[in-house]
CSV table of C-alpha atoms in Angstrom, one decimal:
chain,number,residue,atom,x,y,z
A,289,MET,CA,112.2,74.0,-33.8
A,290,ALA,CA,111.4,77.6,-32.8
A,291,ASP,CA,108.6,76.5,-30.6
A,292,ASP,CA,110.9,73.9,-29.0
A,293,GLY,CA,113.4,76.7,-28.2
A,294,LYS,CA,110.7,78.7,-26.6
A,295,THR,CA,109.4,75.8,-24.7
A,296,GLY,CA,113.0,75.0,-23.4
A,297,PHE,CA,113.6,78.6,-22.4
A,298,ALA,CA,110.3,78.9,-20.7
A,299,LYS,CA,111.1,75.7,-18.7
A,300,PHE,CA,114.6,77.1,-17.8
A,301,VAL,CA,113.0,80.3,-16.4
A,302,TYR,CA,110.4,78.2,-14.5
A,303,TYR,CA,113.2,76.1,-12.7
A,304,ILE,CA,115.0,79.3,-12.0
A,305,LYS,CA,111.9,80.8,-10.3
A,306,VAL,CA,111.1,77.4,-8.6
A,307,PHE,CA,114.5,76.9,-7.2
A,308,HIS,CA,114.8,80.7,-6.1
A,309,ALA,CA,118.1,80.9,-7.9
A,310,LEU,CA,118.0,84.6,-7.8
A,311,ASP,CA,117.4,84.5,-4.0
A,312,TYR,CA,120.6,82.5,-3.6
A,313,ILE,CA,122.6,84.9,-5.7
A,314,LEU,CA,121.2,87.8,-3.6
A,315,LEU,CA,122.1,86.0,-0.3
A,316,VAL,CA,125.7,85.2,-1.4
A,317,THR,CA,126.2,88.6,-3.0
A,318,PHE,CA,125.0,90.4,0.3
A,319,ALA,CA,127.2,88.2,2.4
A,320,LEU,CA,130.2,88.8,0.5
A,321,ALA,CA,129.6,92.5,0.4
A,322,VAL,CA,129.1,92.5,4.2
A,323,VAL,CA,132.0,90.4,5.1
A,324,TYR,CA,134.4,92.0,2.8
A,325,GLY,CA,133.1,95.5,3.4
A,326,MET,CA,133.5,95.2,7.3
A,327,ARG,CA,137.1,94.1,6.8
A,328,THR,CA,138.0,97.6,5.7
A,329,VAL,CA,136.4,99.1,8.6
A,330,ARG,CA,138.6,99.7,11.7
A,331,PRO,CA,136.8,98.7,15.0
A,332,PRO,CA,137.1,101.2,17.7
A,333,CYS,CA,140.6,101.3,19.3
A,334,ARG,CA,139.7,101.1,22.9
A,335,THR,CA,142.3,101.8,25.6
A,336,PHE,CA,143.3,99.0,27.9
A,337,SER,CA,145.5,98.1,30.9
A,338,TRP,CA,148.4,95.6,30.6
A,339,ASN,CA,147.1,94.5,34.0
A,340,ASP,CA,143.6,93.7,33.1
A,341,THR,CA,143.0,90.1,34.0
A,342,ASP,CA,140.0,89.8,31.8
A,343,ILE,CA,142.0,90.0,28.7
A,344,SER,CA,145.3,88.4,29.8
A,345,HIS,CA,144.2,84.8,29.2
A,346,LYS,CA,146.4,82.4,27.1
A,347,LYS,CA,145.2,81.9,23.6
A,348,GLY,CA,144.0,78.4,23.4
A,349,LYS,CA,143.7,75.8,20.6
A,350,SER,CA,140.2,76.0,18.9
A,351,THR,CA,138.0,73.1,19.8
A,352,PHE,CA,135.9,73.7,16.7
A,353,PRO,CA,138.2,75.2,14.0
A,354,SER,CA,137.1,77.1,11.0
A,355,GLY,CA,137.2,73.9,8.9
A,356,THR,CA,134.8,72.0,11.3
A,357,LEU,CA,132.4,75.0,11.2
A,358,PHE,CA,132.6,75.0,7.3
A,359,SER,CA,131.5,71.3,7.5
A,360,MET,CA,128.7,72.0,9.9
A,361,GLU,CA,127.3,74.5,7.4
A,362,PHE,CA,127.3,72.1,4.4
A,363,ILE,CA,126.6,68.5,5.8
A,364,PRO,CA,123.0,69.6,6.7
A,365,ILE,CA,122.2,70.1,3.1
A,366,GLY,CA,122.9,66.5,2.2
A,367,LEU,CA,120.9,65.4,5.2
A,368,TYR,CA,117.9,67.4,4.0
A,369,LEU,CA,118.2,65.8,0.7
A,370,LEU,CA,118.6,62.3,2.1
A,371,PHE,CA,115.7,62.5,4.7
A,372,GLU,CA,113.4,64.1,2.2
A,373,ALA,CA,114.1,61.3,-0.3
A,374,LEU,CA,113.5,58.6,2.3
A,375,ARG,CA,110.3,60.2,3.3
A,376,ALA,CA,109.1,60.3,-0.4
A,377,ARG,CA,110.5,56.7,-1.2
A,378,LEU,CA,109.0,55.0,1.8
A,379,ALA,CA,105.6,56.5,2.1
A,380,ARG,CA,102.6,54.9,0.3
A,381,LYS,CA,100.3,56.9,-1.8
A,382,GLY,CA,98.3,59.3,0.6
A,383,GLU,CA,100.6,58.9,3.5
A,384,TRP,CA,103.4,61.2,2.4
A,385,TYR,CA,103.0,64.7,4.0
A,386,LEU,CA,103.3,66.3,0.5
A,387,ASP,CA,100.8,64.0,-1.3
A,388,VAL,CA,97.9,65.9,-3.1
A,389,LYS,CA,94.3,65.1,-3.4
A,390,GLU,CA,91.3,66.5,-5.3
A,391,THR,CA,89.1,68.9,-3.1
A,392,ASP,CA,85.8,70.3,-3.9
A,393,GLN,CA,86.9,73.6,-2.2
A,394,LEU,CA,86.6,76.5,-4.7
A,395,ILE,CA,89.0,79.2,-5.1
A,396,ASP,CA,87.8,82.7,-5.7
A,397,GLY,CA,84.3,81.4,-7.0
A,398,ALA,CA,86.0,79.2,-9.6
A,399,THR,CA,83.8,76.3,-10.8
A,400,THR,CA,86.8,73.8,-11.2
A,401,ARG,CA,88.4,71.6,-8.8
A,402,VAL,CA,92.2,72.4,-8.0
A,403,GLU,CA,95.1,70.3,-6.4
A,404,MET,CA,95.7,71.1,-2.8
A,405,LEU,CA,98.6,70.1,-0.6
A,406,GLU,CA,97.3,67.4,1.9
A,407,PRO,CA,98.9,67.8,5.2
A,408,GLU,CA,100.5,64.6,6.5
A,409,GLY,CA,97.9,62.3,8.4
A,410,LYS,CA,98.3,59.3,10.3
A,411,ARG,CA,99.4,56.2,8.6
A,412,SER,CA,96.0,54.4,9.3
A,413,GLU,CA,94.1,57.0,7.6
A,414,GLY,CA,96.2,56.9,4.5
A,415,ALA,CA,95.6,53.1,4.4
A,416,ASN,CA,91.9,53.4,4.8
A,417,ALA,CA,91.7,56.2,1.9
A,418,ALA,CA,93.6,53.8,-0.4
A,419,LYS,CA,91.1,50.9,0.4
A,420,ALA,CA,88.3,53.3,-0.2
A,421,GLY,CA,89.7,54.0,-3.6
A,422,ARG,CA,90.5,57.7,-2.8
A,423,TYR,CA,93.9,57.2,-4.5
A,424,PRO,CA,93.2,55.1,-7.5
A,425,ASP,CA,96.8,54.7,-8.5
A,426,GLU,CA,97.8,52.8,-5.3
A,427,SER,CA,98.8,49.8,-7.4
A,428,PRO,CA,102.4,49.0,-8.0
A,429,GLU,CA,102.1,50.5,-11.5
A,430,GLY,CA,100.4,53.6,-10.1
A,431,ASN,CA,103.3,53.9,-7.6
A,432,LYS,CA,105.9,53.7,-10.3
A,433,GLU,CA,104.1,56.2,-12.5
A,434,ASN,CA,104.1,58.7,-9.6
A,435,GLU,CA,107.8,58.1,-8.8
A,436,PRO,CA,108.8,61.0,-11.1
A,437,LYS,CA,106.3,63.5,-9.5
A,438,ARG,CA,107.4,62.6,-6.0
A,439,LEU,CA,111.0,63.1,-7.0
A,440,MET,CA,110.2,66.5,-8.3
A,441,THR,CA,108.2,67.3,-5.3
A,442,CYS,CA,111.0,66.0,-3.1
A,443,LEU,CA,113.5,68.3,-4.9
A,444,GLU,CA,111.3,71.4,-4.5
A,445,ALA,CA,110.7,70.7,-0.8
A,446,THR,CA,114.3,70.0,-0.1
A,447,ASN,CA,115.3,73.3,-1.8
A,448,TYR,CA,113.0,75.2,0.6
A,449,TRP,CA,114.9,73.7,3.5
A,450,VAL,CA,118.2,74.6,1.8
A,451,LEU,CA,117.1,78.0,1.2
A,452,ALA,CA,116.0,78.5,4.9
A,453,HIS,CA,119.2,76.9,5.8
A,454,GLY,CA,121.3,79.4,3.8
A,455,PHE,CA,119.2,82.4,4.7
A,456,SER,CA,119.6,81.8,8.3
A,457,ILE,CA,123.3,81.4,8.2
A,458,ILE,CA,124.0,84.6,6.1
A,459,LEU,CA,121.8,86.7,8.0
A,460,ALA,CA,123.5,85.7,11.2
A,461,VAL,CA,127.0,86.1,9.6
A,462,CYS,CA,126.1,89.6,8.2
A,463,LEU,CA,124.6,90.7,11.8
A,464,VAL,CA,127.6,89.4,13.6
A,465,GLU,CA,130.2,91.0,11.2
A,466,ILE,CA,128.7,94.4,11.6
A,467,LEU,CA,128.1,94.1,15.3
A,468,LYS,CA,131.8,93.0,15.9
A,469,VAL,CA,133.2,96.1,14.1
A,470,TYR,CA,130.8,98.4,15.8
A,471,ALA,CA,131.4,96.9,19.3
A,472,GLY,CA,135.0,96.3,19.3
A,473,ARG,CA,135.3,94.5,22.3
A,474,LEU,CA,138.5,93.1,23.4
A,475,ARG,CA,138.9,89.2,23.6
A,476,PRO,CA,140.2,87.5,26.6
A,477,ASP,CA,143.3,86.5,24.9
A,478,PHE,CA,143.9,90.1,23.5
A,479,LEU,CA,147.2,90.7,25.5
A,480,ASP,CA,148.6,87.2,24.6
A,481,ARG,CA,147.9,88.2,20.8
A,482,LEU,CA,149.9,91.2,21.3
A,483,LYS,CA,152.8,89.5,22.8
A,484,LYS,CA,152.9,87.2,19.9
A,485,ALA,CA,153.0,89.9,17.7
A,486,ASN,CA,156.0,91.6,19.5
A,487,VAL,CA,154.1,94.3,20.9
A,488,THR,CA,155.1,95.5,24.5
A,489,GLU,CA,154.1,98.1,27.0
A,490,GLY,CA,156.6,100.5,25.4
A,491,THR,CA,155.0,100.3,21.9
A,492,ASP,CA,153.3,103.4,20.7
A,493,PRO,CA,149.6,103.2,21.4
A,494,LYS,CA,148.7,104.7,18.2
A,495,ASP,CA,150.3,101.9,16.3
A,496,LEU,CA,148.2,99.1,18.3
A,497,CYS,CA,145.2,100.2,16.1
A,498,ASP,CA,146.9,99.2,12.8
A,499,ILE,CA,148.4,95.8,13.9
A,500,ALA,CA,146.4,93.0,12.2
A,501,LYS,CA,146.4,90.6,15.2
A,502,ALA,CA,145.4,93.4,17.4
A,503,ARG,CA,142.4,94.2,15.1
A,504,ASP,CA,141.3,90.6,15.5
A,505,GLY,CA,141.7,90.8,19.1
A,506,ARG,CA,139.1,93.6,19.2
A,507,LEU,CA,136.3,91.5,17.5
A,508,SER,CA,135.1,89.5,20.5
A,509,PHE,CA,131.4,90.6,20.6
A,510,PRO,CA,129.2,88.8,19.4
A,511,SER,CA,130.7,85.3,19.0
A,512,GLY,CA,130.8,84.3,15.4
A,513,HIS,CA,131.2,80.4,16.1
A,514,SER,CA,128.2,80.6,18.4
A,515,SER,CA,125.8,82.4,16.0
A,516,CYS,CA,127.0,80.2,13.1
A,517,ALA,CA,126.4,77.0,15.1
A,518,PHE,CA,122.9,78.0,16.2
A,519,SER,CA,122.0,79.4,12.7
A,520,VAL,CA,122.8,76.0,11.4
A,521,CYS,CA,121.4,73.8,14.1
A,522,THR,CA,118.2,75.6,14.9
A,523,PRO,CA,116.4,75.1,11.5
A,524,MET,CA,117.8,71.4,11.4
A,525,ALA,CA,116.5,70.7,14.8
A,526,LEU,CA,113.1,72.0,13.7
A,527,TYR,CA,113.3,69.7,10.8
A,528,PHE,CA,114.0,66.7,13.0
A,529,LEU,CA,111.2,67.7,15.3
A,530,SER,CA,108.9,67.8,12.5
A,531,VAL,CA,110.1,64.5,10.9
A,532,LEU,CA,109.6,62.8,14.3
A,533,HIS,CA,106.1,64.4,14.7
A,534,ALA,CA,107.5,65.7,18.2
A,535,PHE,CA,105.0,68.7,18.1
A,536,SER,CA,102.2,66.3,18.2
A,537,GLY,CA,103.0,65.4,21.7
A,538,ALA,CA,103.5,61.8,20.8
A,539,SER,CA,106.4,61.1,23.3
A,540,VAL,CA,109.3,62.9,25.1
A,541,TRP,CA,111.9,60.9,23.3
A,542,ARG,CA,111.1,62.3,20.0
A,543,THR,CA,111.7,65.8,21.4
A,544,LEU,CA,115.0,64.8,22.9
A,545,VAL,CA,116.3,63.2,19.7
A,546,GLY,CA,115.0,66.1,17.5
A,547,LEU,CA,116.9,68.6,19.7
A,548,SER,CA,120.1,66.8,19.0
A,549,PRO,CA,121.6,69.5,16.7
A,550,ILE,CA,121.0,72.0,19.5
A,551,TYR,CA,123.2,70.0,21.8
A,552,LEU,CA,126.2,70.3,19.1
A,553,ALA,CA,125.5,74.1,18.8
A,554,CYS,CA,125.7,74.6,22.6
A,555,ALA,CA,129.1,72.6,22.7
A,556,CYS,CA,130.5,74.7,20.0
A,557,ALA,CA,129.3,78.0,21.8
A,558,ILE,CA,130.6,77.0,25.1
A,559,SER,CA,134.1,75.8,23.7
A,560,ARG,CA,134.8,79.4,22.8
A,561,THR,CA,135.1,80.5,26.4
A,562,ARG,CA,137.1,77.3,27.2
A,563,ASP,CA,139.5,78.3,24.4
A,564,ASN,CA,139.6,81.8,25.7
A,565,ARG,CA,138.2,83.1,22.4
A,566,HIS,CA,135.2,84.9,23.7
A,567,HIS,CA,133.6,86.3,27.1
A,568,PHE,CA,130.4,84.4,28.3
A,569,ALA,CA,128.1,87.4,27.3
A,570,ASP,CA,129.7,87.0,23.6
A,571,ILE,CA,128.6,83.6,23.3
A,572,VAL,CA,125.2,84.3,24.6
A,573,ALA,CA,124.8,87.2,22.2
A,574,GLY,CA,126.0,85.2,19.4
A,575,SER,CA,123.7,82.1,20.3
A,576,LEU,CA,120.7,84.3,20.3
A,577,ILE,CA,121.4,85.8,17.0
A,578,GLY,CA,121.8,82.4,15.3
A,579,MET,CA,118.7,81.1,17.1
A,580,GLY,CA,116.7,84.2,16.1
A,581,THR,CA,117.8,83.8,12.4
A,582,GLY,CA,117.1,80.2,12.3
A,583,LEU,CA,113.5,80.6,13.7
A,584,LEU,CA,112.8,83.5,11.4
A,585,ALA,CA,114.0,81.6,8.3
A,586,VAL,CA,111.9,78.5,9.0
A,587,ALA,CA,109.0,80.7,10.0
A,588,VAL,CA,109.4,82.6,6.6
A,589,PHE,CA,109.3,79.3,4.4
A,590,PHE,CA,107.2,76.9,6.3
A,591,ARG,CA,104.2,76.4,8.4
A,592,PHE,CA,102.6,73.7,10.5
A,593,GLY,CA,100.1,71.4,8.9
A,594,LYS,CA,96.4,71.8,9.8
A,595,GLU,CA,95.7,68.3,10.8
A,596,ILE,CA,98.9,67.5,12.4
A,597,ALA,CA,102.1,69.4,13.4
A,598,VAL,CA,104.4,69.0,10.3
A,599,LEU,CA,106.3,71.6,8.6
A,600,VAL,CA,105.0,72.2,5.1
A,601,PRO,CA,106.6,74.7,2.6
A,602,ARG,CA,104.4,77.8,2.6
A,603,ARG,CA,105.0,78.5,-1.1
A,604,MET,CA,104.1,75.1,-2.4
A,605,GLU,CA,100.7,75.3,-0.7
A,606,PHE,CA,100.1,78.8,-1.8
A,607,VAL,CA,100.7,78.1,-5.4
A,608,ARG,CA,98.5,75.0,-5.4
A,609,SER,CA,95.6,76.7,-3.4
A,610,ARG,CA,95.4,79.2,-6.4
A,611,GLY,CA,95.5,76.7,-9.2
A,612,GLY,CA,99.3,77.3,-10.1
A,613,ARG,CA,101.9,74.5,-10.8
A,614,VAL,CA,104.5,73.3,-8.6
A,615,LEU,CA,107.5,71.5,-9.9
A,616,ALA,CA,105.9,68.0,-9.9
A,617,ASP,CA,103.4,69.2,-12.5
A,618,VAL,CA,106.1,69.7,-15.0
A,619,ALA,CA,106.7,66.0,-15.0
A,620,GLU,CA,103.3,65.2,-16.1
């Protein structure tokens, strides 16, 4: 019983490490600290003119309200899981981009073979390998036996996409929150916000710095919606481009379809100028921040395959190449 308890605890610790639970906790804690910390900081109380046309626009209804933006942040998680499950379920043995094979490559002078991740190859190559007996468990019985391993590998790969997704969003949000308070730029609808708060030209200028609606009106640069949209859609676009093999130069339509999340991000960003919530420079800066964090997040957790341009989790290959275990090995 004691051994079973130790084994169970060891597996629990292993799952914590594999699924990067501590990284998720760190990201959430960091985000909450920055967001709520910045709310206690007063942005620069800039002087302004009641005749300034740049800040005298009417406050429009938000085309992409906060609820829609919230949905955009969580829907991709389900899409990552769905597409990874389909890729794992529909691919035959040797054709899935995360299938492993035995290799004679030796690591650090070792004399035993190790399992290596095999980059996704052409479908014909996988079929020829199966016929040649390279994958002995190609039979229906073998496929059924490998389903638990594929499920585990699928979950681990999906987790890396979710982790990159969360890292991209949280890093963008934290950067934007800090820059908003530091810049203190007035929104295009700043005067309209003051009027709705019953503030007039006769109000003591010192009081304007402490009015809640006036404070939000001083947080125009950079655009939070733009950064959030691109931090969500950039990793997702790279994922779609990888799934469609767009980086292999197959055809233009794959690239156009794979970039579909970027179209949505552009629409969200531009809507902020139409709604008079941000200046054009605000959305450009926010978009660049979101795109930058998205590219960084994917680069940190993924690399392109050696034989074909498919994004593969770096950590899974790193562990495998050194004789370590990935989640699928636990199912053995």
